[in-house]
Short mmCIF file of C-alpha atoms and ligand atoms in Angstrom, two decimals:
data_model
loop_
_atom_site.label_atom_id
_atom_site.label_comp_id
_atom_site.label_asym_id
_atom_site.label_seq_id
_atom_site.Cartn_x
_atom_site.Cartn_y
_atom_site.Cartn_z
CA MET I 1 88.75 126.23 110.49
CA VAL I 2 84.94 125.91 109.31
CA GLU I 3 84.65 122.95 107.24
CA SER I 4 83.22 123.36 103.35
CA GLU I 5 80.64 121.12 102.43
CA GLN I 6 83.36 120.06 99.99
CA GLU I 7 85.34 119.01 102.90
CA GLN I 8 82.74 117.05 104.99
CA MET I 9 82.14 115.06 101.76
CA TRP I 10 85.60 113.77 101.33
CA ASN I 11 85.48 113.14 104.72
CA ALA I 12 82.47 110.85 104.78
CA VAL I 13 83.68 109.73 101.61
CA ASP I 14 86.95 108.75 103.35
CA THR I 15 84.81 107.37 106.53
CA TYR I 16 82.98 105.32 104.38
CA LEU I 17 86.28 103.88 102.31
CA SER I 18 87.69 102.98 105.65
CA GLU I 19 84.55 100.49 106.72
CA HIS I 20 84.49 99.57 103.12
CA VAL I 21 87.60 98.34 102.22
CA GLY I 22 88.57 97.04 106.11
CA THR I 23 91.04 99.69 106.06
CA LEU I 24 89.48 100.54 110.74
CA ASP I 25 92.63 99.15 112.38
CA SER I 26 92.55 99.41 116.13
CA THR I 27 96.81 99.21 115.56
CA LEU I 28 96.91 102.39 113.74
CA ASP I 29 93.92 104.19 115.67
CA ALA I 30 95.89 103.50 118.94
CA ALA I 31 99.20 105.10 117.34
CA LEU I 32 97.59 108.06 115.72
CA GLU I 33 95.82 109.23 119.09
CA ALA I 34 99.48 108.04 121.01
CA SER I 35 100.47 110.38 118.74
CA ASN I 36 97.78 113.27 119.18
CA ALA I 37 98.37 112.86 123.14
CA ALA I 38 101.76 113.65 122.63
CA GLY I 39 101.35 116.26 121.40
CA LEU I 40 102.35 116.12 117.22
CA PRO I 41 100.65 117.86 113.93
CA PRO I 42 97.52 115.93 112.83
CA ILE I 43 99.91 115.42 109.69
CA SER I 44 100.28 111.84 109.14
CA VAL I 45 99.02 110.11 105.87
CA SER I 46 95.21 109.17 105.76
CA ALA I 47 94.08 105.55 106.79
CA ASN I 48 93.10 104.77 103.37
CA HIS I 49 96.52 106.08 102.15
CA GLY I 50 98.41 104.78 104.80
CA LYS I 51 97.22 101.19 103.22
CA PHE I 52 97.73 102.30 99.44
CA LEU I 53 101.64 103.11 100.97
CA MET I 54 101.29 98.91 102.02
CA ILE I 55 99.82 97.26 99.31
CA LEU I 56 102.54 99.14 97.04
CA ALA I 57 104.91 97.64 99.48
CA GLN I 58 104.01 94.42 98.60
CA ILE I 59 103.64 94.65 94.73
CA GLN I 60 107.08 95.81 95.33
CA GLY I 61 108.24 92.69 97.11
CA ALA I 62 109.89 94.91 99.65
CA THR I 63 112.82 94.38 101.52
CA ARG I 64 114.27 97.25 101.76
CA ILE I 65 112.47 100.59 102.18
CA LEU I 66 113.15 104.07 103.25
CA GLU I 67 111.13 106.86 105.15
CA ILE I 68 111.58 110.48 105.48
CA GLY I 69 109.69 111.57 107.69
CA THR I 70 108.67 109.58 110.77
CA LEU I 71 106.37 111.67 112.63
CA GLY I 72 104.37 109.54 115.16
CA GLY I 73 105.45 106.40 113.19
CA TYR I 74 101.70 105.57 111.42
CA SER I 75 102.33 106.20 107.79
CA THR I 76 105.91 103.67 108.91
CA ILE I 77 103.38 100.99 110.92
CA TRP I 78 101.93 100.06 107.24
CA LEU I 79 104.67 100.36 104.84
CA ALA I 80 106.86 98.04 107.46
CA ARG I 81 103.35 95.97 107.39
CA GLY I 82 104.13 95.30 102.86
CA LEU I 83 107.61 94.52 104.07
CA ARG I 84 108.49 90.43 102.86
CA SER I 85 109.36 88.86 106.15
CA ASP I 86 113.01 89.14 105.95
CA GLY I 87 112.48 92.97 105.01
CA LYS I 88 113.89 96.01 106.79
CA LEU I 89 111.98 99.61 106.68
CA ILE I 90 114.55 102.74 107.81
CA THR I 91 112.74 106.15 109.10
CA LEU I 92 114.84 109.44 109.46
CA GLU I 93 113.05 111.83 111.91
CA ALA I 94 114.72 115.33 112.79
CA LYS I 95 112.89 115.06 116.27
CA GLN I 96 113.86 113.10 119.29
CA SER I 97 110.68 113.42 120.54
CA HIS I 98 108.34 112.90 117.26
CA ALA I 99 111.06 109.66 117.40
CA ASP I 100 110.48 108.84 120.69
CA VAL I 101 106.59 108.87 120.33
CA ALA I 102 107.25 106.92 116.62
CA ARG I 103 109.43 104.05 118.59
CA THR I 104 106.62 103.29 121.36
CA ASN I 105 103.78 102.48 118.25
CA ILE I 106 106.14 100.57 116.52
CA GLU I 107 106.63 98.41 119.43
CA ARG I 108 102.92 98.39 120.04
CA ALA I 109 102.39 97.14 116.54
CA GLY I 110 104.62 94.18 116.86
CA LEU I 111 107.26 96.00 114.24
CA ALA I 112 110.17 96.63 116.61
CA ASP I 113 112.73 94.41 115.07
CA LEU I 114 111.46 95.47 111.12
CA VAL I 115 112.19 99.08 112.02
CA GLU I 116 115.19 101.23 112.37
CA ILE I 117 114.52 105.28 113.54
CA ARG I 118 117.65 107.29 112.48
CA VAL I 119 117.18 110.56 114.38
CA GLY I 120 119.18 113.38 113.37
CA ARG I 121 118.13 116.15 110.09
CA ALA I 122 117.69 113.50 106.63
CA LEU I 123 120.49 115.76 104.84
CA GLU I 124 122.81 114.99 107.35
CA THR I 125 121.90 111.13 107.99
CA LEU I 126 121.47 110.26 104.65
CA PRO I 127 125.08 110.57 103.83
CA GLY I 128 125.54 107.91 106.31
CA LEU I 129 123.65 105.60 104.98
CA LEU I 130 124.84 105.54 101.31
CA LYS I 131 128.47 105.26 102.99
CA SER I 132 127.42 101.78 104.96
CA GLY I 133 125.62 100.28 102.40
CA ALA I 134 122.33 100.42 103.47
CA GLY I 135 120.63 100.61 99.84
CA PRO I 136 119.20 100.33 97.28
CA PHE I 137 115.79 101.17 98.54
CA ASP I 138 112.96 98.99 96.49
CA LEU I 139 110.42 101.81 98.07
CA VAL I 140 110.61 105.60 99.49
CA PHE I 141 108.49 107.78 100.88
CA ILE I 142 109.69 111.14 100.89
CA ASP I 143 107.33 112.96 103.54
CA ALA I 144 109.43 115.43 105.62
CA ASP I 145 109.99 119.30 105.37
CA LYS I 146 109.01 120.36 101.64
CA PRO I 147 111.83 122.82 101.21
CA SER I 148 114.20 119.82 100.69
CA ILE I 149 112.47 117.37 98.54
CA PRO I 150 114.72 118.11 96.00
CA ASP I 151 117.57 117.66 97.87
CA TYR I 152 116.25 114.68 99.41
CA PHE I 153 115.48 112.97 95.57
CA LYS I 154 118.61 114.07 94.87
CA TRP I 155 120.01 111.75 98.07
CA VAL I 156 117.53 108.91 97.23
CA LEU I 157 118.69 108.65 93.28
CA LYS I 158 121.51 107.64 95.31
CA LEU I 159 120.26 105.57 97.53
CA SER I 160 117.92 103.57 94.19
CA ARG I 161 118.47 100.41 91.40
CA PRO I 162 116.60 100.20 88.93
CA GLY I 163 112.90 99.45 89.51
CA SER I 164 113.06 101.42 92.75
CA VAL I 165 109.90 103.35 92.70
CA ILE I 166 110.17 106.40 94.90
CA ILE I 167 106.77 107.97 97.00
CA VAL I 168 106.73 112.05 97.82
CA ASP I 169 103.97 113.50 99.69
CA ASN I 170 102.44 116.80 99.95
CA VAL I 171 103.20 117.77 96.27
CA ILE I 172 99.67 119.57 95.16
CA ARG I 173 99.29 121.88 98.72
CA ASN I 174 95.16 122.44 97.74
CA GLY I 175 96.32 123.34 94.78
CA ALA I 176 99.32 125.92 95.08
CA LEU I 177 101.65 123.99 92.96
CA ILE I 178 100.51 125.97 89.80
CA ASP I 179 99.10 129.06 91.88
CA PRO I 180 101.60 131.76 90.97
CA GLU I 181 101.07 133.97 94.60
CA LYS I 182 102.17 131.23 96.51
CA ASP I 183 105.49 131.35 96.76
CA ASP I 184 106.80 129.81 99.84
CA PRO I 185 110.09 127.86 100.47
CA GLY I 186 108.03 124.37 100.54
CA ILE I 187 105.89 124.67 97.62
CA ASP I 188 109.18 125.86 95.64
CA GLY I 189 110.55 122.69 96.92
CA VAL I 190 107.81 120.59 94.95
CA ARG I 191 108.30 122.60 91.97
CA ARG I 192 111.77 122.33 91.72
CA LEU I 193 111.23 118.10 92.04
CA MET I 194 108.51 118.74 89.35
CA ASP I 195 111.53 120.33 87.11
CA MET I 196 114.12 117.88 88.10
CA LEU I 197 111.42 114.88 87.02
CA ALA I 198 111.10 116.31 84.04
CA ALA I 199 114.22 116.67 83.49
CA GLU I 200 115.56 113.52 84.42
CA ARG I 201 116.14 111.03 81.93
CA ARG I 202 117.24 108.04 84.24
CA VAL I 203 113.12 107.60 86.21
CA LEU I 204 109.83 108.05 84.64
CA ALA I 205 107.49 109.23 86.96
CA THR I 206 103.75 110.67 87.50
CA ALA I 207 101.72 112.97 89.74
CA ILE I 208 97.99 111.91 91.35
CA GLN I 209 96.16 114.94 92.92
CA THR I 210 93.89 113.04 95.54
CA VAL I 211 90.95 114.40 97.75
CA GLY I 212 89.92 113.32 101.65
CA SER I 213 90.08 113.65 105.44
CA LYS I 214 93.56 115.05 104.44
CA GLY I 215 92.06 117.50 102.06
CA TYR I 216 93.30 118.61 98.58
CA ASP I 217 96.78 117.26 98.09
CA GLY I 218 98.64 114.52 96.26
CA PHE I 219 101.83 112.75 95.50
CA ALA I 220 104.12 111.82 92.81
CA ILE I 221 104.94 107.66 91.99
CA VAL I 222 108.65 107.73 90.60
CA ARG I 223 110.25 104.20 88.69
CA VAL I 224 113.71 104.54 88.43
CA LEU I 225 114.77 103.09 84.78
CA GLU I 226 118.66 102.90 85.68
N1 SAH U 301 105.31 110.74 107.59
C1 SAH U 301 104.61 110.13 108.71
C2 SAH U 301 104.38 111.87 108.95
C3 SAH U 301 105.53 112.69 108.56
S1 SAH U 301 105.29 115.03 109.06
C4 SAH U 301 102.91 109.90 108.57
O1 SAH U 301 102.03 110.55 107.49
O2 SAH U 301 103.34 108.97 109.13
C5 SAH U 301 107.31 115.24 108.92
C6 SAH U 301 108.24 114.63 109.60
O3 SAH U 301 109.02 115.20 108.95
C7 SAH U 301 107.63 115.41 110.90
O4 SAH U 301 108.40 114.95 112.43
C8 SAH U 301 109.23 116.40 111.15
O5 SAH U 301 109.93 116.31 112.09
C9 SAH U 301 110.27 115.64 110.24
N2 SAH U 301 111.32 115.78 109.38
C10 SAH U 301 111.12 118.14 109.48
N3 SAH U 301 112.47 118.10 109.20
C11 SAH U 301 113.17 116.93 109.21
C12 SAH U 301 114.63 116.57 108.26
N4 SAH U 301 115.46 117.99 108.05
N5 SAH U 301 115.43 115.90 108.93
C13 SAH U 301 114.29 114.91 109.13
N6 SAH U 301 113.16 114.87 109.73
C14 SAH U 301 112.25 116.27 109.32
C1 DHB U 302 102.25 119.09 106.28
C2 DHB U 302 103.15 118.14 105.94
C3 DHB U 302 103.03 116.65 105.59
O1 DHB U 302 103.93 115.50 104.86
C4 DHB U 302 101.43 116.42 105.34
O2 DHB U 302 101.28 115.88 105.06
C5 DHB U 302 100.68 117.56 105.85
C6 DHB U 302 101.00 118.60 106.32
C7 DHB U 302 102.69 120.24 106.38
O3 DHB U 302 103.86 120.98 106.87
O4 DHB U 302 101.92 121.17 107.17
MG1 MG U 303 103.13 114.07 103.95
#
């Protein structure tokens, strides 16, 4: 794909920000390289968004973090770095091959003791998480298959407490969110999430549009009230 001038600008500014606010990190670069070498799709969060997730975890004083959608563990490493020293992160991944790459990356980052990868389709592993009393989570990052977002959100509410923060990735998708021509199941999943957020009295929610090295997208930020 040929990059538009606008995309080149977003990329260049993302690079500038990485260099100036200290987002560059050889461990995380190595994780991305290993993921690429293993043939994983290049859809991890950007470095600057990853660091944003880490800072959110710190603001939350998080000791329990849940991630849905591990891929090669890039966002996992950022999130786990934001944990308090006695904290734990559980990340859910459907594909064994992705989990294997993630496990190596997480070990190399020195975070193996803090991170547990549960392999299986998240809608099948989430009930066990609730049953085993793994929650409530201080911070949740929802970033797996998009058609299931509404179901993930329902499960995550069950695994939350007042004050929990839930981040949902990829809710803008180049504006597809509001494009009536675009009605694939992923976009539909995001639209149903927005309807749920509008109707759900137990949460306070907003969504932020973003541009950068991952194009034009955004995330929803949800705070659980009760
Ligand atoms: N959070 C990662 C990117 C995740 S990409 C990062 O930013 O670094 C989405 C991941 O969700 C992929 O690895 C995909 O295999 C996984 N996934 C897709 N469907 C899933 C499901 N039903 N349950 C769990 N994981 C799923
Ligand atoms: C896709 C998934 C993501 O989580 C992401 O951040 C970007 C793209 C995808 O499935 O295309
Ligand atoms: Mg994503």
